[in-house]
mmCIF file of C-alpha atoms and ligand atoms in Angstrom:
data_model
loop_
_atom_site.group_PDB
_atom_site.id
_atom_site.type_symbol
_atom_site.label_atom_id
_atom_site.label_comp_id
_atom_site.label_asym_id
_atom_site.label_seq_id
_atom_site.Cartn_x
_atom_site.Cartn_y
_atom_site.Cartn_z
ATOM 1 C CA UNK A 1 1.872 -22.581 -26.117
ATOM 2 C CA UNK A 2 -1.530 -21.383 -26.312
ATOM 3 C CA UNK A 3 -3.264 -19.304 -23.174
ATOM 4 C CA UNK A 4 -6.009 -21.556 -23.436
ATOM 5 C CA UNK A 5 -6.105 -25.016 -21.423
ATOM 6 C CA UNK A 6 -8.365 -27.117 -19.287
ATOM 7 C CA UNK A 7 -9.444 -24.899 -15.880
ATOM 8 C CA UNK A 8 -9.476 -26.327 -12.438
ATOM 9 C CA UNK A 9 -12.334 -25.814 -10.166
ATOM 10 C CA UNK A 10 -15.179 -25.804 -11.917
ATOM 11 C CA UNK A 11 -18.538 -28.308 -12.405
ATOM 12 C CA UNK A 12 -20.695 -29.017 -15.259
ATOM 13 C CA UNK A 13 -24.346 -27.745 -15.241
ATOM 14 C CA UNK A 14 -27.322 -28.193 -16.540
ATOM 15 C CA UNK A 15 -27.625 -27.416 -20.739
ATOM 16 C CA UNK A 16 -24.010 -27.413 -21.424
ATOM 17 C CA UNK A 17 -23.197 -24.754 -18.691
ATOM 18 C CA UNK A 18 -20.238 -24.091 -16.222
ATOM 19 C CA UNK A 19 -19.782 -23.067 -13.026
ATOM 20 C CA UNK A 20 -16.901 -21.855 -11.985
ATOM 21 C CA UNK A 21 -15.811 -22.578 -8.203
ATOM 22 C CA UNK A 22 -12.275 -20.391 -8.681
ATOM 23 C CA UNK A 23 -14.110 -17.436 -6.526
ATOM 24 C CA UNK A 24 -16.908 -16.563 -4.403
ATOM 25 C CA UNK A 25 -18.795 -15.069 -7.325
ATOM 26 C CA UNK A 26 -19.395 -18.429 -8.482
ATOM 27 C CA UNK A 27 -20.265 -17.478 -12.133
ATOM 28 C CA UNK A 28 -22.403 -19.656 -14.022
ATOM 29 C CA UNK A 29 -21.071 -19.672 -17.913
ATOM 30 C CA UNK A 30 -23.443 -20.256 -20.841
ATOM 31 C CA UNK A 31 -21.771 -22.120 -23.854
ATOM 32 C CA UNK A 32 -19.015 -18.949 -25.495
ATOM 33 C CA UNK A 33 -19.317 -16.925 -22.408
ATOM 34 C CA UNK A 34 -16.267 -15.836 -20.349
ATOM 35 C CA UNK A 35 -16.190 -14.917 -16.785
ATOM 36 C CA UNK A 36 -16.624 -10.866 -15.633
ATOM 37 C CA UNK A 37 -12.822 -11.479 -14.304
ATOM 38 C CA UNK A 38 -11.692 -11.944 -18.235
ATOM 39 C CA UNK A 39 -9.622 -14.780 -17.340
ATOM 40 C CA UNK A 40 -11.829 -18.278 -17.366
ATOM 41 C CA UNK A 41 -14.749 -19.157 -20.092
ATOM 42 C CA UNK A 42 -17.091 -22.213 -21.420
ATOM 43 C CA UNK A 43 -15.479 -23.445 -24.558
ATOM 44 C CA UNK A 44 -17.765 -26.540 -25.436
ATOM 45 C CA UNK A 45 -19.409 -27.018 -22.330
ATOM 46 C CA UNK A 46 -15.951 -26.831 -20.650
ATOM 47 C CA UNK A 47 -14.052 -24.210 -18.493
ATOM 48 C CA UNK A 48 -11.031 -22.792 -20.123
ATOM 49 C CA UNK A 49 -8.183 -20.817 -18.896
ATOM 50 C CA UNK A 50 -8.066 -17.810 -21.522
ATOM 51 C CA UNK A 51 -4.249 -16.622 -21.053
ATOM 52 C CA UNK A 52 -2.234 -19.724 -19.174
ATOM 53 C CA UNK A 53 1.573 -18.777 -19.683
ATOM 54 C CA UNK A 54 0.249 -15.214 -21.268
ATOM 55 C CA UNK A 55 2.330 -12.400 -19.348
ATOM 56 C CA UNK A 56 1.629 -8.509 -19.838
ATOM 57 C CA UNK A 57 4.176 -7.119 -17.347
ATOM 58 C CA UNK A 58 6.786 -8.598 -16.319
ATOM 59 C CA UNK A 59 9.634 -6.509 -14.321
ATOM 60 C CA UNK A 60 12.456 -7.219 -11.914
ATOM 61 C CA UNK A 61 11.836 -5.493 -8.441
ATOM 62 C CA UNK A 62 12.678 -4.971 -5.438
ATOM 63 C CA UNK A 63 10.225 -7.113 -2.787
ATOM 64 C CA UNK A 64 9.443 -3.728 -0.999
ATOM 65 C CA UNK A 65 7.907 -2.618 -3.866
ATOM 66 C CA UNK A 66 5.395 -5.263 -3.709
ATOM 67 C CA UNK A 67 4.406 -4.105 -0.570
ATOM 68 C CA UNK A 68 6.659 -6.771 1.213
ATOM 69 C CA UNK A 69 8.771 -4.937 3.864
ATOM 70 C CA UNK A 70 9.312 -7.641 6.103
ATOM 71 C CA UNK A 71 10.328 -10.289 4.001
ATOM 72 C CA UNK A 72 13.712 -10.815 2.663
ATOM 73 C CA UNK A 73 14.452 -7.235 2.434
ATOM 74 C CA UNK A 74 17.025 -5.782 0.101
ATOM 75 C CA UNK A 75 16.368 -8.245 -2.562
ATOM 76 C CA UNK A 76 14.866 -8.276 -5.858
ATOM 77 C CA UNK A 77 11.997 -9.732 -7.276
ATOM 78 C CA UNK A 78 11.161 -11.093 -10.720
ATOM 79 C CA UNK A 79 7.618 -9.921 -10.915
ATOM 80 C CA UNK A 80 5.037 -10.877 -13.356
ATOM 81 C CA UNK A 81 1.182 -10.804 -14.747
ATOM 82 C CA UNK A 82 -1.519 -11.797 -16.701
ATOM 83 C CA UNK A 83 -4.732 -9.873 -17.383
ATOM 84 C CA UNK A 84 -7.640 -9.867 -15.732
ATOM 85 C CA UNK A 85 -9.157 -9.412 -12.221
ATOM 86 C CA UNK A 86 -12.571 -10.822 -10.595
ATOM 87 C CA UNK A 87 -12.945 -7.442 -9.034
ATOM 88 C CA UNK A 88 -13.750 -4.011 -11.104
ATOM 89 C CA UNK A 89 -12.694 -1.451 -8.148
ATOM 90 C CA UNK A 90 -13.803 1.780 -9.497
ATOM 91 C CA UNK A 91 -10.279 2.688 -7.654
ATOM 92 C CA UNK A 92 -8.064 0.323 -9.211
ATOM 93 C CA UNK A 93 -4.558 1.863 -9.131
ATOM 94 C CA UNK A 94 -3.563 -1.318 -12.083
ATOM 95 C CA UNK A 95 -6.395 -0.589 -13.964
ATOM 96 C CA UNK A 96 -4.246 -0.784 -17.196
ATOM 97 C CA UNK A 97 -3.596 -4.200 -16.388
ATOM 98 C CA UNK A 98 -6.255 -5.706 -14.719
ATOM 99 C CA UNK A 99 -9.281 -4.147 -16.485
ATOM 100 C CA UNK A 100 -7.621 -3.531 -20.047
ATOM 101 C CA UNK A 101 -8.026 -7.199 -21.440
ATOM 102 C CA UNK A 102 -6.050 -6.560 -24.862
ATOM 103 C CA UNK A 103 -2.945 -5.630 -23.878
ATOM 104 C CA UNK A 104 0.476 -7.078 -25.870
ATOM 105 C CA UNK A 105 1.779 -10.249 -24.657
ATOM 106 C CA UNK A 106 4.903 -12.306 -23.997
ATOM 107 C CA UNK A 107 3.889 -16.009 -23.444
ATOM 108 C CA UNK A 108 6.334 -17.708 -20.976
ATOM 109 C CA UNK A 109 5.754 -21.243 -19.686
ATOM 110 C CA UNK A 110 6.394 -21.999 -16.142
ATOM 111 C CA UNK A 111 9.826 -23.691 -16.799
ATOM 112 C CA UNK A 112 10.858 -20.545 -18.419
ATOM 113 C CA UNK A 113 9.636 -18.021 -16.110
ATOM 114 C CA UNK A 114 11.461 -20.436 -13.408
ATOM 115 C CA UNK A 115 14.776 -20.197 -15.582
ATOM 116 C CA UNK A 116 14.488 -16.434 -15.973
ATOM 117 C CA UNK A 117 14.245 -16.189 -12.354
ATOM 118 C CA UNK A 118 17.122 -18.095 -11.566
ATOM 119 C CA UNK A 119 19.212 -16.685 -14.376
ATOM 120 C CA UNK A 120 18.246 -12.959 -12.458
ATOM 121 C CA UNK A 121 19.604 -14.603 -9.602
ATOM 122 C CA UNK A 122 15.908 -13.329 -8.270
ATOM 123 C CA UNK A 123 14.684 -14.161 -5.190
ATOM 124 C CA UNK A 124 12.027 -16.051 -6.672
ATOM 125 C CA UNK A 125 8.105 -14.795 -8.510
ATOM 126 C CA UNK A 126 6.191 -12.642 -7.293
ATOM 127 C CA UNK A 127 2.695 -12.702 -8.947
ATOM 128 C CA UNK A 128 1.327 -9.266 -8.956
ATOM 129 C CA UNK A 129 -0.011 -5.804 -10.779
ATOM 130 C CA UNK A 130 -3.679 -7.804 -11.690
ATOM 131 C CA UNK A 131 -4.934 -10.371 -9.104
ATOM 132 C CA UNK A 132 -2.810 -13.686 -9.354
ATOM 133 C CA UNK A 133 -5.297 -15.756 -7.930
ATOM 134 C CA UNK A 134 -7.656 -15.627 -10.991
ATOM 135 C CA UNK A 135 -4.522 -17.260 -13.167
ATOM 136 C CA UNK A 136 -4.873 -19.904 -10.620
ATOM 137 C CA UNK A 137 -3.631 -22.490 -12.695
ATOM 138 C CA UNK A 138 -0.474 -20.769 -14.157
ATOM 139 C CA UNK A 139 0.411 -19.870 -11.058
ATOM 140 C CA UNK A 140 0.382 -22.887 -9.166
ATOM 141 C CA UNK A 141 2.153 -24.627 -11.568
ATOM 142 C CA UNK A 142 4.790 -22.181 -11.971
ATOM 143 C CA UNK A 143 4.623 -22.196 -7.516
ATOM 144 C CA UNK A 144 5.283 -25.683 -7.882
ATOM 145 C CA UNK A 145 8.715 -25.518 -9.989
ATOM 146 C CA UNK A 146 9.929 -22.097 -8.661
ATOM 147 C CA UNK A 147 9.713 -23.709 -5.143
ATOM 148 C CA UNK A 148 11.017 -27.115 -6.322
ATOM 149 C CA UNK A 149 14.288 -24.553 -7.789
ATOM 150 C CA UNK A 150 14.611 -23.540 -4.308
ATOM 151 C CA UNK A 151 12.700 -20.183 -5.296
ATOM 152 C CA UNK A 152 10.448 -17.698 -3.451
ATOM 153 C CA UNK A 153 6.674 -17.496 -4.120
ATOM 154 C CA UNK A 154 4.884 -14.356 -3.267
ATOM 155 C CA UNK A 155 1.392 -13.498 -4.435
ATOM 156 C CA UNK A 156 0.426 -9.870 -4.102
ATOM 157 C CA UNK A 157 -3.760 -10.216 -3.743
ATOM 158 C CA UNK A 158 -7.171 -8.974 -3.203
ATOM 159 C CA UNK A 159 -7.976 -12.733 -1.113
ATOM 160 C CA UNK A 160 -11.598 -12.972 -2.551
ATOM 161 C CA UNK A 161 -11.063 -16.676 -3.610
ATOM 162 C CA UNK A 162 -12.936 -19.608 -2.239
ATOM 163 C CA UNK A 163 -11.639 -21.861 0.291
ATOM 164 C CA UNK A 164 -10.416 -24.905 -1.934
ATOM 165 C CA UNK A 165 -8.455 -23.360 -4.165
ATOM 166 C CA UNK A 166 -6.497 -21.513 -1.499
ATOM 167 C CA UNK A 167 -5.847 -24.353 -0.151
ATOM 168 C CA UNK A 168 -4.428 -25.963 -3.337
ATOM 169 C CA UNK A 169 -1.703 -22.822 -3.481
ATOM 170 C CA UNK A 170 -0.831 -22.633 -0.164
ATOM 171 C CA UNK A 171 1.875 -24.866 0.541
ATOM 172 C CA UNK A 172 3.610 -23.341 -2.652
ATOM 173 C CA UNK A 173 3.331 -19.646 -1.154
ATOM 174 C CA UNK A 174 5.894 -18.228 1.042
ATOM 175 C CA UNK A 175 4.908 -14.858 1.396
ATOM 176 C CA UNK A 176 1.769 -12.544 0.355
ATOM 177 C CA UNK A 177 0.785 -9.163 0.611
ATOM 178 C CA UNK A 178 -3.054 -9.084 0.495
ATOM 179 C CA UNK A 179 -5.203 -5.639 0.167
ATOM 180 C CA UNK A 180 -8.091 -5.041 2.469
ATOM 181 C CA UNK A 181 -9.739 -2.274 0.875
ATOM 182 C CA UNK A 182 -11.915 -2.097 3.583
ATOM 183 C CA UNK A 183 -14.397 -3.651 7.207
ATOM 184 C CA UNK A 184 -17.489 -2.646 5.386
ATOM 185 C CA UNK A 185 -19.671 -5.503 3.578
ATOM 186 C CA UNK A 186 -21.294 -2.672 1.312
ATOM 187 C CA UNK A 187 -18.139 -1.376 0.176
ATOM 188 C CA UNK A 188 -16.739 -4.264 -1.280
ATOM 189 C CA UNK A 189 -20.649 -4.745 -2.288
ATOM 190 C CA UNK A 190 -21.151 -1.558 -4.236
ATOM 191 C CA UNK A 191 -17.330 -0.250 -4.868
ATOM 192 C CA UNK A 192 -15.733 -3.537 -5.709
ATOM 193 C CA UNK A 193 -19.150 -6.211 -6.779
ATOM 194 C CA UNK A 194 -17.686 -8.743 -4.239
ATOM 195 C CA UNK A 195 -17.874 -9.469 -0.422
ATOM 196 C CA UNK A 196 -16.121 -8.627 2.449
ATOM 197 C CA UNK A 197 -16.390 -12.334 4.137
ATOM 198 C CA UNK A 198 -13.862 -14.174 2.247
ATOM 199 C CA UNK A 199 -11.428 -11.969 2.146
ATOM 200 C CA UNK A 200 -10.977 -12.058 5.905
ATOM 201 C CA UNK A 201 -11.168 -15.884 5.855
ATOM 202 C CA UNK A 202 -8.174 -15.816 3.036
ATOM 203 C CA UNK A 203 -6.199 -13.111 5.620
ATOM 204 C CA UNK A 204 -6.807 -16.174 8.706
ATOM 205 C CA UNK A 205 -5.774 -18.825 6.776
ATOM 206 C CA UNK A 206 -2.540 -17.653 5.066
ATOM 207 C CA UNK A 207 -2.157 -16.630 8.467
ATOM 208 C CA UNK A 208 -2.633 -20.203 10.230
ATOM 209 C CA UNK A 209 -0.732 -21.617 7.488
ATOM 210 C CA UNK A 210 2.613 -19.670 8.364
ATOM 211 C CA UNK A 211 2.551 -17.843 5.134
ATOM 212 C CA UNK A 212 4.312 -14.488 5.956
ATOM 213 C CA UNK A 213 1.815 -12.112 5.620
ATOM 214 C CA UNK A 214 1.219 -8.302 5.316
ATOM 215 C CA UNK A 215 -1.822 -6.078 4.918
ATOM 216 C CA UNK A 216 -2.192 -3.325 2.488
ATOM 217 C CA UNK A 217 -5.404 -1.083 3.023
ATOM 218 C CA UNK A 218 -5.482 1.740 -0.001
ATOM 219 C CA UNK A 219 -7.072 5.190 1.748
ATOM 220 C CA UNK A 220 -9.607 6.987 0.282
ATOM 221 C CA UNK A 221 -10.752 10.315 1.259
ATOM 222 C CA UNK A 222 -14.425 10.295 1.780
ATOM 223 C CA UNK A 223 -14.848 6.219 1.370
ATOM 224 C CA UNK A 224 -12.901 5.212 3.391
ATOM 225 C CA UNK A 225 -10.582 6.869 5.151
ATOM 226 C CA UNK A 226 -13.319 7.674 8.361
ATOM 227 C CA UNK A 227 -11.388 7.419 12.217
ATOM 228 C CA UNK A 228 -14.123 4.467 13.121
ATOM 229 C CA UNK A 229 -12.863 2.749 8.800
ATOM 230 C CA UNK A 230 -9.270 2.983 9.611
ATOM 231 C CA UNK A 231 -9.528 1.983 13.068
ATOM 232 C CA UNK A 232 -11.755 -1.179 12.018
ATOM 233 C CA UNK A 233 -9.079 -2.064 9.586
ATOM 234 C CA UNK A 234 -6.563 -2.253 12.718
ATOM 235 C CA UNK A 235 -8.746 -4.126 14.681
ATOM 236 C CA UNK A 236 -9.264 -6.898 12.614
ATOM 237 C CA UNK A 237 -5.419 -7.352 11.829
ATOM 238 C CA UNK A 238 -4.611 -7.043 15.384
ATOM 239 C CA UNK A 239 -7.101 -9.587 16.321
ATOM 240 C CA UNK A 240 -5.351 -12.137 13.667
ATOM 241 C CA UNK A 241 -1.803 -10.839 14.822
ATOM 242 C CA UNK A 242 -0.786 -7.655 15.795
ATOM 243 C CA UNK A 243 2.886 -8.258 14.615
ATOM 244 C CA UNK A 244 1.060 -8.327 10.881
ATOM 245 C CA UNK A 245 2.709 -5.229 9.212
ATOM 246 C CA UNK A 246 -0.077 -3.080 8.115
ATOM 247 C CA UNK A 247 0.874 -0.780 4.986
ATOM 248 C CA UNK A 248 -1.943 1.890 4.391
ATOM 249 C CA UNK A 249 -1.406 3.355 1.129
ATOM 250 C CA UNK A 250 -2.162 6.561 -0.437
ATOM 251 C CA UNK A 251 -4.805 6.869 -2.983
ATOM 252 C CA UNK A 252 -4.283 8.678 -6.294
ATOM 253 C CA UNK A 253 -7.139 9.078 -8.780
ATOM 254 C CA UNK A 254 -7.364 6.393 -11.806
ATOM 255 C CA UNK A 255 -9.483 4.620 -13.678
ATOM 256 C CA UNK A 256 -13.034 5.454 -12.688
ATOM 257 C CA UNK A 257 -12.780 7.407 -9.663
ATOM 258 C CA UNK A 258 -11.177 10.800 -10.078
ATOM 259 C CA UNK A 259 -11.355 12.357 -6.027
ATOM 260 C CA UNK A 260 -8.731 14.035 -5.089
ATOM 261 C CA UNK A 261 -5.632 12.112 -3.628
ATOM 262 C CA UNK A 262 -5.659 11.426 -0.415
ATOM 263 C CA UNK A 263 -3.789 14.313 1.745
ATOM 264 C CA UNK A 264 -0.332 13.742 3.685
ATOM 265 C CA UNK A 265 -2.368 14.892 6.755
ATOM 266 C CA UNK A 266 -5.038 11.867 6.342
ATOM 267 C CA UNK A 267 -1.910 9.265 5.936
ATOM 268 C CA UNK A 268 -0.630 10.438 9.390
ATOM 269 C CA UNK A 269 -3.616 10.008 11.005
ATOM 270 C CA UNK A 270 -4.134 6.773 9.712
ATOM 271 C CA UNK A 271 -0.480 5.837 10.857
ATOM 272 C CA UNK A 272 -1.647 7.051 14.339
ATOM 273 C CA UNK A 273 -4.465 5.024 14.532
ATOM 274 C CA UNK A 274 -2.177 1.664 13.442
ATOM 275 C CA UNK A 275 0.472 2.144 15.184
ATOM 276 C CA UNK A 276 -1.587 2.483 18.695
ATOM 277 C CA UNK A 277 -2.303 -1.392 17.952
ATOM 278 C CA UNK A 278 0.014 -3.541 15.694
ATOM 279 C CA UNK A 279 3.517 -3.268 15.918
ATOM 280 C CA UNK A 280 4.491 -2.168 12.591
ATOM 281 C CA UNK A 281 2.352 0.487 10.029
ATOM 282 C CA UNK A 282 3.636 1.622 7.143
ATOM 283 C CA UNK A 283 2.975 4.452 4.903
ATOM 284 C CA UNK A 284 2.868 3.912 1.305
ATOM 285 C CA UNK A 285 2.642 6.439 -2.013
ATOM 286 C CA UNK A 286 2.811 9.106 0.013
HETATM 287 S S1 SF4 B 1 -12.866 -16.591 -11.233
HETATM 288 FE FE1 SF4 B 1 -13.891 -15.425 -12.856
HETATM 289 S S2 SF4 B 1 -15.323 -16.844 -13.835
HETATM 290 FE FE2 SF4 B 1 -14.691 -17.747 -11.862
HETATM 291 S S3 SF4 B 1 -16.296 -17.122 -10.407
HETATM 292 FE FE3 SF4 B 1 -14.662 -15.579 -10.277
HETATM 293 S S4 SF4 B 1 -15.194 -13.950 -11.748
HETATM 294 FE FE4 SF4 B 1 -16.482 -15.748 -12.216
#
């Protein structure tokens, strides 16, 4: 099986061109080029998939590890990744696997990531570690057998993916934990190169859609871990559904950003300020 096949969500443009719909950056590919995200590029004037069925970690857990404490817990997980991300979070906490594009790999096709689920006796996949939503196409087809198996799908996800492909995976999910790294526009703008906007609108919908959801917001000190930050983070889950479990996670230094990590003492707060809204805040890392 090669990693490479035919893309969804994408349009021709003009002089042999793509662009990609998959997320809101909307990258428009010149003939050879790949995306930023590592995962999509114009082979021939078409958009190709660069690592369908191309795993880098792949792990049995347990679901709270995924953040998911709400959902089915006690069990365990089969948990798996490609490459790649569409954000470059000077943060990133997976940076090894979502920002390191030549990393050793086991290729798997759906059917037999399904089988090696059931033969785990797993709960079902979780797709997590890099962002699952930029292997779009691996994904949902795997969604589609692991749910027709009577499996479990979980995405764990930074939600910055436009509208119609979210709505192509949704009926397959079942549960997802997706990070809100923050309320502010210009963070996600200068810390992450994407937008705020659409990560909200993924939160409502998976929401809507009865996906079971929980919110992970990663704390840290001196970007984001202000009273007024925190206590916009609450708001906005509370005003979707204050029974949303909120997990605000410690930061530890990696990748690009080497601050300190964030102090016990800032965690507490934080689990002050949640916990005066939404029913359930958790503390993670710490
Ligand atoms: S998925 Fe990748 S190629 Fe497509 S718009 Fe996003 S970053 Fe660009």
């Amino acid at each position: 099986m090669s990693g490479r096949v035919d893309a969804a969500w994408w349009s021709p443009a003009p002089h042999g061109a793509v662009l990609c719909g998959l997320c809101p950056l909307r990258c428009r590919l010149r003939e050879g080029r790949d995306g930023p995200c590592g995962t999509r590029g114009n082979r021939g004037g078409r958009m190709e998939t660069l690592q369908y069925g191309e795993v880098v970690a792949l792990a049995m857990d347990p679901i709270e590890k995924k953040p998911l404490l709400h959902f089915h817990p006690g069990s365990r997980i089969l948990s798996l990744a490609s490459r790649g991300c569409n954000l470059h979070c000077a943060f990133c906490q997976n940076w090894s696997i979502s920002q390191e594009l030549d990393r050793p790999v086991r290729r798997l096709t759906p059917t037999q990531a399904v089988a090696l689920a059931l033969d785990e006796g797993s709960l079902g996949l979780a797709y997590t570690y890099s962002e699952p939503l930029v292997w779009f196409e691996y994904v949902r087809d795997t969604a589609r057998l692991a749910r027709a198996a009577g499996l479990k799908n979980v995405v764990v996800t930074n939600g910055f993916v436009e509208p119609g492909p979210l709505e192509e995976l949704v009926p397959w999910l079942d549960a997802a934990n997706v990070d809100l790294k923050s309320m502010d526009d210009a963070f996600y703008r200068k810390i992450c190169k994407a937008r705020l906007a659409p990560v909200l609108s993924t939160i409502r919908r998976l929401h809507a859609a009865g996906v079971h959801l929980e919110i992970t917001n990663l704390v840290i000190p001196g970007l984001n871990d202000a009273d007024d930050q925190l206590r916009a983070v609450v708001d906005f889950v509370a005003s979707v559904d204050r029974r949303i479990p909120l997990h605000f996670s410690a930061y530890r230094p990696a990748w690009r950003l080497q601050a300190p990590p964030t102090p016990r003492e800032t965690m507490e707060r934080a689990a002050r300020i949640g916990r005066a809204l939404l029913e359930s805040v958790h503390l993670g890392n710490v």
